[in-house]
mmCIF file of C-alpha atoms in Angstrom:
data_model
loop_
_atom_site.group_PDB
_atom_site.id
_atom_site.type_symbol
_atom_site.label_atom_id
_atom_site.label_comp_id
_atom_site.label_asym_id
_atom_site.label_seq_id
_atom_site.Cartn_x
_atom_site.Cartn_y
_atom_site.Cartn_z
ATOM 1 C CA UNK A 653 -17.721 0.990 7.154
ATOM 2 C CA UNK A 654 -19.799 4.052 6.370
ATOM 3 C CA UNK A 655 -19.476 5.584 2.909
ATOM 4 C CA UNK A 656 -18.123 8.805 4.378
ATOM 5 C CA UNK A 657 -15.374 7.111 6.389
ATOM 6 C CA UNK A 658 -13.837 5.208 3.482
ATOM 7 C CA UNK A 659 -10.097 4.519 3.710
ATOM 8 C CA UNK A 660 -7.462 2.048 2.509
ATOM 9 C CA UNK A 661 -5.491 2.337 5.759
ATOM 10 C CA UNK A 662 -6.045 -0.373 8.352
ATOM 11 C CA UNK A 663 -5.083 2.027 11.129
ATOM 12 C CA UNK A 664 -8.000 4.275 10.115
ATOM 13 C CA UNK A 665 -10.515 1.477 9.591
ATOM 14 C CA UNK A 666 -10.902 0.702 13.261
ATOM 15 C CA UNK A 667 -13.751 2.403 15.057
ATOM 16 C CA UNK A 668 -12.514 0.754 18.245
ATOM 17 C CA UNK A 669 -9.171 0.625 20.000
ATOM 18 C CA UNK A 670 -7.272 -2.329 18.496
ATOM 19 C CA UNK A 671 -6.211 -3.493 21.940
ATOM 20 C CA UNK A 672 -9.864 -4.021 22.899
ATOM 21 C CA UNK A 673 -10.676 -6.224 19.883
ATOM 22 C CA UNK A 674 -10.284 -9.906 20.617
ATOM 23 C CA UNK A 675 -8.279 -11.567 17.852
ATOM 24 C CA UNK A 676 -5.975 -8.643 17.109
ATOM 25 C CA UNK A 677 -2.474 -7.700 18.181
ATOM 26 C CA UNK A 678 -1.143 -4.139 18.082
ATOM 27 C CA UNK A 679 2.482 -3.140 18.472
ATOM 28 C CA UNK A 680 4.018 0.322 18.159
ATOM 29 C CA UNK A 681 7.631 1.474 18.197
ATOM 30 C CA UNK A 682 9.648 4.533 17.260
ATOM 31 C CA UNK A 683 12.737 4.939 15.083
ATOM 32 C CA UNK A 684 14.106 8.446 14.898
ATOM 33 C CA UNK A 685 11.130 10.694 14.244
ATOM 34 C CA UNK A 686 9.126 7.871 12.694
ATOM 35 C CA UNK A 687 6.329 5.926 14.368
ATOM 36 C CA UNK A 688 5.925 2.308 13.236
ATOM 37 C CA UNK A 689 2.768 0.370 14.062
ATOM 38 C CA UNK A 690 1.919 -3.229 13.249
ATOM 39 C CA UNK A 691 -1.626 -4.534 13.383
ATOM 40 C CA UNK A 692 -2.144 -8.276 13.245
ATOM 41 C CA UNK A 693 -5.673 -9.487 12.564
ATOM 42 C CA UNK A 694 -5.746 -13.110 13.637
ATOM 43 C CA UNK A 695 -9.416 -14.108 13.465
ATOM 44 C CA UNK A 696 -12.289 -13.703 11.050
ATOM 45 C CA UNK A 697 -14.466 -12.112 13.723
ATOM 46 C CA UNK A 698 -11.805 -9.475 14.320
ATOM 47 C CA UNK A 699 -11.431 -8.916 10.579
ATOM 48 C CA UNK A 700 -15.144 -8.113 10.344
ATOM 49 C CA UNK A 701 -14.929 -5.636 13.215
ATOM 50 C CA UNK A 702 -11.858 -3.924 11.787
ATOM 51 C CA UNK A 703 -13.117 -4.024 8.209
ATOM 52 C CA UNK A 704 -9.936 -5.498 6.757
ATOM 53 C CA UNK A 705 -8.882 -9.064 5.834
ATOM 54 C CA UNK A 706 -6.907 -11.209 8.262
ATOM 55 C CA UNK A 707 -3.160 -10.564 8.074
ATOM 56 C CA UNK A 708 -0.497 -8.044 9.024
ATOM 57 C CA UNK A 709 -0.551 -4.318 8.371
ATOM 58 C CA UNK A 710 2.551 -2.223 8.976
ATOM 59 C CA UNK A 711 2.003 1.529 9.118
ATOM 60 C CA UNK A 712 4.835 4.056 9.179
ATOM 61 C CA UNK A 713 4.010 7.641 10.114
ATOM 62 C CA UNK A 714 6.845 9.778 8.797
ATOM 63 C CA UNK A 715 5.600 13.321 8.220
ATOM 64 C CA UNK A 716 5.318 14.796 4.746
ATOM 65 C CA UNK A 717 7.507 12.618 2.552
ATOM 66 C CA UNK A 718 8.268 15.414 0.094
ATOM 67 C CA UNK A 719 9.673 17.520 2.945
ATOM 68 C CA UNK A 720 12.020 14.873 4.368
ATOM 69 C CA UNK A 721 15.768 15.487 4.223
ATOM 70 C CA UNK A 722 18.231 13.005 2.760
ATOM 71 C CA UNK A 723 19.153 11.518 6.150
ATOM 72 C CA UNK A 724 15.534 10.883 7.104
ATOM 73 C CA UNK A 725 14.762 9.424 3.681
ATOM 74 C CA UNK A 726 17.706 7.033 3.975
ATOM 75 C CA UNK A 727 16.494 5.904 7.410
ATOM 76 C CA UNK A 728 12.941 5.469 6.143
ATOM 77 C CA UNK A 729 14.131 3.415 3.158
ATOM 78 C CA UNK A 730 16.161 1.164 5.455
ATOM 79 C CA UNK A 731 13.298 0.658 7.913
ATOM 80 C CA UNK A 732 10.792 -0.162 5.193
ATOM 81 C CA UNK A 733 13.150 -2.449 3.279
ATOM 82 C CA UNK A 734 13.810 -4.438 6.455
ATOM 83 C CA UNK A 735 10.083 -4.849 7.017
ATOM 84 C CA UNK A 736 9.559 -5.767 3.375
ATOM 85 C CA UNK A 737 12.254 -8.453 3.455
ATOM 86 C CA UNK A 738 10.878 -9.917 6.684
ATOM 87 C CA UNK A 739 7.370 -10.032 5.254
ATOM 88 C CA UNK A 740 8.543 -11.565 1.959
ATOM 89 C CA UNK A 741 10.556 -14.295 3.653
ATOM 90 C CA UNK A 742 7.762 -15.131 6.094
ATOM 91 C CA UNK A 743 5.139 -15.357 3.352
ATOM 92 C CA UNK A 744 7.216 -17.451 0.949
ATOM 93 C CA UNK A 745 9.360 -19.465 3.358
ATOM 94 C CA UNK A 746 12.403 -18.533 1.255
ATOM 95 C CA UNK A 747 15.429 -16.340 1.710
ATOM 96 C CA UNK A 748 15.598 -13.147 -0.290
ATOM 97 C CA UNK A 749 18.717 -13.870 -2.355
ATOM 98 C CA UNK A 750 19.694 -14.425 -5.982
ATOM 99 C CA UNK A 751 17.233 -17.327 -6.241
ATOM 100 C CA UNK A 752 14.304 -15.191 -5.154
ATOM 101 C CA UNK A 753 11.919 -13.905 -7.847
ATOM 102 C CA UNK A 754 9.843 -10.768 -7.302
ATOM 103 C CA UNK A 755 7.259 -9.370 -9.677
ATOM 104 C CA UNK A 756 6.526 -5.682 -9.007
ATOM 105 C CA UNK A 757 3.156 -4.469 -10.281
ATOM 106 C CA UNK A 758 2.797 -0.693 -10.443
ATOM 107 C CA UNK A 759 -0.963 -0.247 -10.163
ATOM 108 C CA UNK A 760 -2.856 2.877 -11.124
ATOM 109 C CA UNK A 761 -3.403 5.306 -13.961
ATOM 110 C CA UNK A 762 -0.163 6.976 -15.053
ATOM 111 C CA UNK A 763 -2.180 9.775 -16.672
ATOM 112 C CA UNK A 764 -3.696 10.872 -13.358
ATOM 113 C CA UNK A 765 -1.156 12.536 -11.082
ATOM 114 C CA UNK A 766 -2.552 11.385 -7.740
ATOM 115 C CA UNK A 767 -2.934 7.805 -9.039
ATOM 116 C CA UNK A 768 0.452 7.519 -10.753
ATOM 117 C CA UNK A 769 2.580 6.335 -7.822
ATOM 118 C CA UNK A 770 2.545 2.701 -8.939
ATOM 119 C CA UNK A 771 3.572 3.278 -12.577
ATOM 120 C CA UNK A 772 6.160 5.903 -11.602
ATOM 121 C CA UNK A 773 7.704 3.632 -8.971
ATOM 122 C CA UNK A 774 8.114 0.871 -11.550
ATOM 123 C CA UNK A 775 9.664 3.418 -13.921
ATOM 124 C CA UNK A 776 12.445 4.153 -11.427
ATOM 125 C CA UNK A 777 13.367 0.478 -11.027
ATOM 126 C CA UNK A 778 15.734 -1.696 -13.063
ATOM 127 C CA UNK A 779 14.563 -5.166 -14.084
ATOM 128 C CA UNK A 780 17.035 -7.976 -13.424
ATOM 129 C CA UNK A 781 15.118 -11.138 -14.368
ATOM 130 C CA UNK A 782 16.389 -11.150 -17.938
ATOM 131 C CA UNK A 783 20.003 -10.918 -16.735
ATOM 132 C CA UNK A 784 19.668 -14.247 -14.961
ATOM 133 C CA UNK A 785 18.998 -15.968 -18.295
ATOM 134 C CA UNK A 786 21.139 -13.896 -20.680
ATOM 135 C CA UNK A 787 23.946 -12.514 -18.478
ATOM 136 C CA UNK A 788 24.261 -15.126 -15.784
ATOM 137 C CA UNK A 789 27.747 -14.119 -14.605
ATOM 138 C CA UNK A 790 26.743 -10.464 -14.300
ATOM 139 C CA UNK A 791 23.521 -11.371 -12.531
ATOM 140 C CA UNK A 792 25.225 -13.485 -9.876
ATOM 141 C CA UNK A 793 27.991 -10.932 -9.397
ATOM 142 C CA UNK A 794 25.321 -8.353 -8.524
ATOM 143 C CA UNK A 795 23.969 -10.598 -5.794
ATOM 144 C CA UNK A 796 20.431 -9.351 -6.384
ATOM 145 C CA UNK A 797 17.057 -11.023 -6.616
ATOM 146 C CA UNK A 798 15.231 -11.574 -9.904
ATOM 147 C CA UNK A 799 13.055 -8.510 -10.469
ATOM 148 C CA UNK A 800 10.374 -8.246 -13.153
ATOM 149 C CA UNK A 801 8.257 -5.133 -13.604
ATOM 150 C CA UNK A 802 4.912 -4.154 -15.100
ATOM 151 C CA UNK A 803 2.605 -1.135 -14.985
ATOM 152 C CA UNK A 804 -0.623 -2.810 -16.193
ATOM 153 C CA UNK A 805 -2.706 0.362 -16.428
ATOM 154 C CA UNK A 806 -6.379 0.379 -15.486
ATOM 155 C CA UNK A 807 -9.493 -1.246 -16.896
ATOM 156 C CA UNK A 808 -10.634 1.942 -18.621
ATOM 157 C CA UNK A 809 -7.364 2.119 -20.575
ATOM 158 C CA UNK A 810 -6.875 -1.534 -21.513
ATOM 159 C CA UNK A 811 -10.326 -3.119 -21.329
ATOM 160 C CA UNK A 812 -8.677 -5.876 -19.300
ATOM 161 C CA UNK A 813 -8.983 -6.429 -15.562
ATOM 162 C CA UNK A 814 -5.634 -5.950 -13.827
ATOM 163 C CA UNK A 815 -6.125 -9.324 -12.150
ATOM 164 C CA UNK A 816 -6.324 -11.010 -15.562
ATOM 165 C CA UNK A 817 -3.064 -9.400 -16.679
ATOM 166 C CA UNK A 818 -1.284 -10.347 -13.471
ATOM 167 C CA UNK A 819 -2.476 -13.926 -13.705
ATOM 168 C CA UNK A 820 -0.967 -14.123 -17.178
ATOM 169 C CA UNK A 821 2.349 -12.795 -15.919
ATOM 170 C CA UNK A 822 2.368 -15.219 -13.005
ATOM 171 C CA UNK A 823 1.695 -18.158 -15.340
ATOM 172 C CA UNK A 824 4.684 -17.196 -17.500
ATOM 173 C CA UNK A 825 7.155 -15.717 -15.033
ATOM 174 C CA UNK A 826 6.297 -17.869 -11.997
ATOM 175 C CA UNK A 827 7.488 -15.376 -9.365
ATOM 176 C CA UNK A 828 7.818 -16.252 -5.704
ATOM 177 C CA UNK A 829 6.088 -13.019 -4.728
ATOM 178 C CA UNK A 830 4.024 -10.178 -6.177
ATOM 179 C CA UNK A 831 4.684 -6.713 -4.781
ATOM 180 C CA UNK A 832 1.770 -4.435 -5.673
ATOM 181 C CA UNK A 833 2.477 -0.696 -5.401
ATOM 182 C CA UNK A 834 -0.475 1.670 -5.450
ATOM 183 C CA UNK A 835 -1.754 5.070 -4.388
ATOM 184 C CA UNK A 836 -4.202 4.853 -1.484
ATOM 185 C CA UNK A 837 -7.145 6.800 -0.118
ATOM 186 C CA UNK A 838 -7.134 8.104 3.443
ATOM 187 C CA UNK A 839 -9.784 9.272 5.840
ATOM 188 C CA UNK A 840 -7.725 12.072 7.375
ATOM 189 C CA UNK A 841 -5.969 14.822 5.428
ATOM 190 C CA UNK A 842 -3.097 14.517 7.888
ATOM 191 C CA UNK A 843 -2.345 11.072 6.436
ATOM 192 C CA UNK A 844 -1.837 12.282 2.868
ATOM 193 C CA UNK A 845 1.768 11.771 1.731
ATOM 194 C CA UNK A 846 2.805 11.198 5.345
ATOM 195 C CA UNK A 847 1.862 7.571 6.004
ATOM 196 C CA UNK A 848 3.079 4.390 4.347
ATOM 197 C CA UNK A 849 1.369 1.021 4.600
ATOM 198 C CA UNK A 850 2.710 -2.479 3.978
ATOM 199 C CA UNK A 851 0.328 -5.418 4.150
ATOM 200 C CA UNK A 852 0.527 -9.135 3.428
ATOM 201 C CA UNK A 853 -3.143 -9.522 2.521
ATOM 202 C CA UNK A 854 -2.982 -8.407 -1.098
ATOM 203 C CA UNK A 855 -4.938 -5.477 -2.481
ATOM 204 C CA UNK A 856 -8.299 -4.566 -4.011
ATOM 205 C CA UNK A 857 -7.446 -1.826 -6.536
ATOM 206 C CA UNK A 858 -9.721 1.196 -6.296
ATOM 207 C CA UNK A 859 -11.530 0.051 -3.149
ATOM 208 C CA UNK A 860 -10.643 3.209 -1.265
ATOM 209 C CA UNK A 861 -12.377 5.376 -3.866
ATOM 210 C CA UNK A 862 -15.377 3.081 -4.312
ATOM 211 C CA UNK A 863 -14.189 1.670 -7.644
ATOM 212 C CA UNK A 864 -13.905 -1.953 -6.571
ATOM 213 C CA UNK A 865 -11.937 -4.151 -8.935
ATOM 214 C CA UNK A 866 -11.135 -7.845 -8.613
ATOM 215 C CA UNK A 867 -8.877 -8.392 -5.580
ATOM 216 C CA UNK A 868 -5.246 -9.334 -6.108
ATOM 217 C CA UNK A 869 -4.501 -11.893 -3.414
ATOM 218 C CA UNK A 870 -2.739 -15.177 -2.917
ATOM 219 C CA UNK A 871 -6.041 -16.932 -3.566
ATOM 220 C CA UNK A 872 -6.677 -15.150 -6.881
ATOM 221 C CA UNK A 873 -3.161 -15.180 -8.391
ATOM 222 C CA UNK A 874 -1.610 -18.262 -6.793
ATOM 223 C CA UNK A 875 1.407 -16.607 -5.127
ATOM 224 C CA UNK A 876 1.786 -14.403 -2.028
ATOM 225 C CA UNK A 877 0.998 -10.713 -2.537
ATOM 226 C CA UNK A 878 2.411 -7.789 -0.566
ATOM 227 C CA UNK A 879 0.785 -4.399 -1.026
ATOM 228 C CA UNK A 880 2.722 -1.178 -0.491
ATOM 229 C CA UNK A 881 1.242 2.274 -0.804
ATOM 230 C CA UNK A 882 0.884 5.857 0.321
ATOM 231 C CA UNK A 883 -2.405 7.804 0.559
ATOM 232 C CA UNK A 884 -2.702 10.648 -1.934
ATOM 233 C CA UNK A 885 -6.439 11.360 -1.979
ATOM 234 C CA UNK A 886 -9.315 11.804 0.438
ATOM 235 C CA UNK A 887 -13.040 11.620 -0.224
ATOM 236 C CA UNK A 888 -14.807 14.988 -0.064
ATOM 237 C CA UNK A 889 -17.527 13.560 2.179
ATOM 238 C CA UNK A 890 -14.831 12.170 4.421
ATOM 239 C CA UNK A 891 -13.313 15.650 4.686
ATOM 240 C CA UNK A 892 -16.600 16.931 6.055
ATOM 241 C CA UNK A 893 -17.012 13.990 8.405
ATOM 242 C CA UNK A 894 -13.431 14.335 9.668
ATOM 243 C CA UNK A 895 -13.880 18.062 10.275
ATOM 244 C CA UNK A 896 -17.077 17.410 12.241
ATOM 245 C CA UNK A 897 -15.365 14.674 14.260
ATOM 246 C CA UNK A 898 -12.513 17.036 15.167
ATOM 247 C CA UNK A 899 -15.152 19.504 16.350
ATOM 248 C CA UNK A 900 -16.613 16.808 18.588
ATOM 249 C CA UNK A 901 -19.671 16.088 16.447
ATOM 250 C CA UNK A 902 -19.772 12.306 16.159
ATOM 251 C CA UNK A 903 -23.492 11.626 15.680
ATOM 252 C CA UNK A 904 -24.782 12.855 12.334
ATOM 253 C CA UNK A 905 -28.388 13.769 11.731
ATOM 254 C CA UNK A 906 -30.188 11.957 8.933
ATOM 255 C CA UNK A 907 -30.340 14.939 6.515
ATOM 256 C CA UNK A 908 -26.569 15.370 6.731
ATOM 257 C CA UNK A 909 -26.018 11.645 6.308
ATOM 258 C CA UNK A 910 -28.096 11.688 3.128
ATOM 259 C CA UNK A 911 -26.029 14.561 1.754
ATOM 260 C CA UNK A 912 -22.783 12.750 2.533
ATOM 261 C CA UNK A 913 -24.005 9.493 1.027
ATOM 262 C CA UNK A 914 -25.702 10.854 -2.081
ATOM 263 C CA UNK A 915 -23.000 9.539 -4.409
ATOM 264 C CA UNK A 916 -22.056 12.963 -5.725
ATOM 265 C CA UNK A 917 -18.907 13.324 -3.654
ATOM 266 C CA UNK A 918 -15.509 13.598 -5.272
ATOM 267 C CA UNK A 919 -11.896 12.942 -4.319
ATOM 268 C CA UNK A 920 -9.354 15.639 -3.639
ATOM 269 C CA UNK A 921 -5.580 15.668 -3.424
ATOM 270 C CA UNK A 922 -3.081 18.296 -2.200
ATOM 271 C CA UNK A 923 -2.267 21.145 -4.550
ATOM 272 C CA UNK A 924 1.335 19.931 -4.793
ATOM 273 C CA UNK A 925 0.298 16.402 -5.757
ATOM 274 C CA UNK A 926 2.723 16.384 -8.684
ATOM 275 C CA UNK A 927 5.673 16.897 -6.312
ATOM 276 C CA UNK A 928 4.222 14.378 -3.863
ATOM 277 C CA UNK A 929 3.799 11.693 -6.519
ATOM 278 C CA UNK A 930 7.362 12.217 -7.736
ATOM 279 C CA UNK A 931 8.954 12.075 -4.292
ATOM 280 C CA UNK A 932 6.863 9.177 -3.039
ATOM 281 C CA UNK A 933 7.629 7.150 -6.174
ATOM 282 C CA UNK A 934 11.355 7.752 -5.771
ATOM 283 C CA UNK A 935 11.150 6.738 -2.128
ATOM 284 C CA UNK A 936 9.215 3.525 -2.788
ATOM 285 C CA UNK A 937 11.541 2.549 -5.624
ATOM 286 C CA UNK A 938 14.430 3.077 -3.208
ATOM 287 C CA UNK A 939 12.776 0.721 -0.713
ATOM 288 C CA UNK A 940 12.363 -1.978 -3.367
ATOM 289 C CA UNK A 941 15.928 -1.582 -4.611
ATOM 290 C CA UNK A 942 17.282 -1.771 -1.073
ATOM 291 C CA UNK A 943 15.267 -4.899 -0.323
ATOM 292 C CA UNK A 944 15.722 -6.896 -3.519
ATOM 293 C CA UNK A 945 18.483 -5.606 -5.785
ATOM 294 C CA UNK A 946 20.898 -3.258 -4.073
ATOM 295 C CA UNK A 947 21.358 -1.435 -7.402
#
């Protein structure tokens, strides 16, 4: 993918219609005012053409999350929790019940508003893993799954790769599943705070903004990884490219390409990013509660 078309969203990574790519399946449905799309990448050749690893990517287009009413938010939480449960059970081969153990990792820098969705989401959740050991009767009466939580920060804060921290947790906690929550980068401004993505391929923290960290996947941590996120930033070069594309200018001349690829671009977020981060974090925590704890 070109530098100036960088995105974390699978639905934006495709330069071709998914239905024309051999080795992919694309399904779209509607629920209320929401549009739900699922892309399945089944072959390595297709993964190379799409620019994303093999697996499933569920995209929900819902409009600006911070403008949704209570009824729409409740519907969105239900739809996403159903998808999350289905994905978790398929990946692990287990039922999501009181014997199921989920480790939620809130990725990102809590000190940066547009990157704080992961830590804030974890902050709105209630851990239940300790209850299983210390308050067994209470735990089983709740009928929830075992939930452990961590906001591991970023390399610049801790000096430790997030992957290393998560491996340590997995060794000790031995969860059935890791759920990684993170802020994403989009190609289109229209996607900011209005699109949610679930994927079963894990996550490479910072890849959407060019800050590639060690990938968090089943292969690197030893357990299945589901990634859940919402785009909050867009690359400045991508803004220019997207504006030109909307004007019908698809072929860029070399001087403009050099300007877009000169490495001096920056990332921008909406002016109300503080409100967006708050509302998105509350929504995602609601999805996780609905799926795994019910509390």
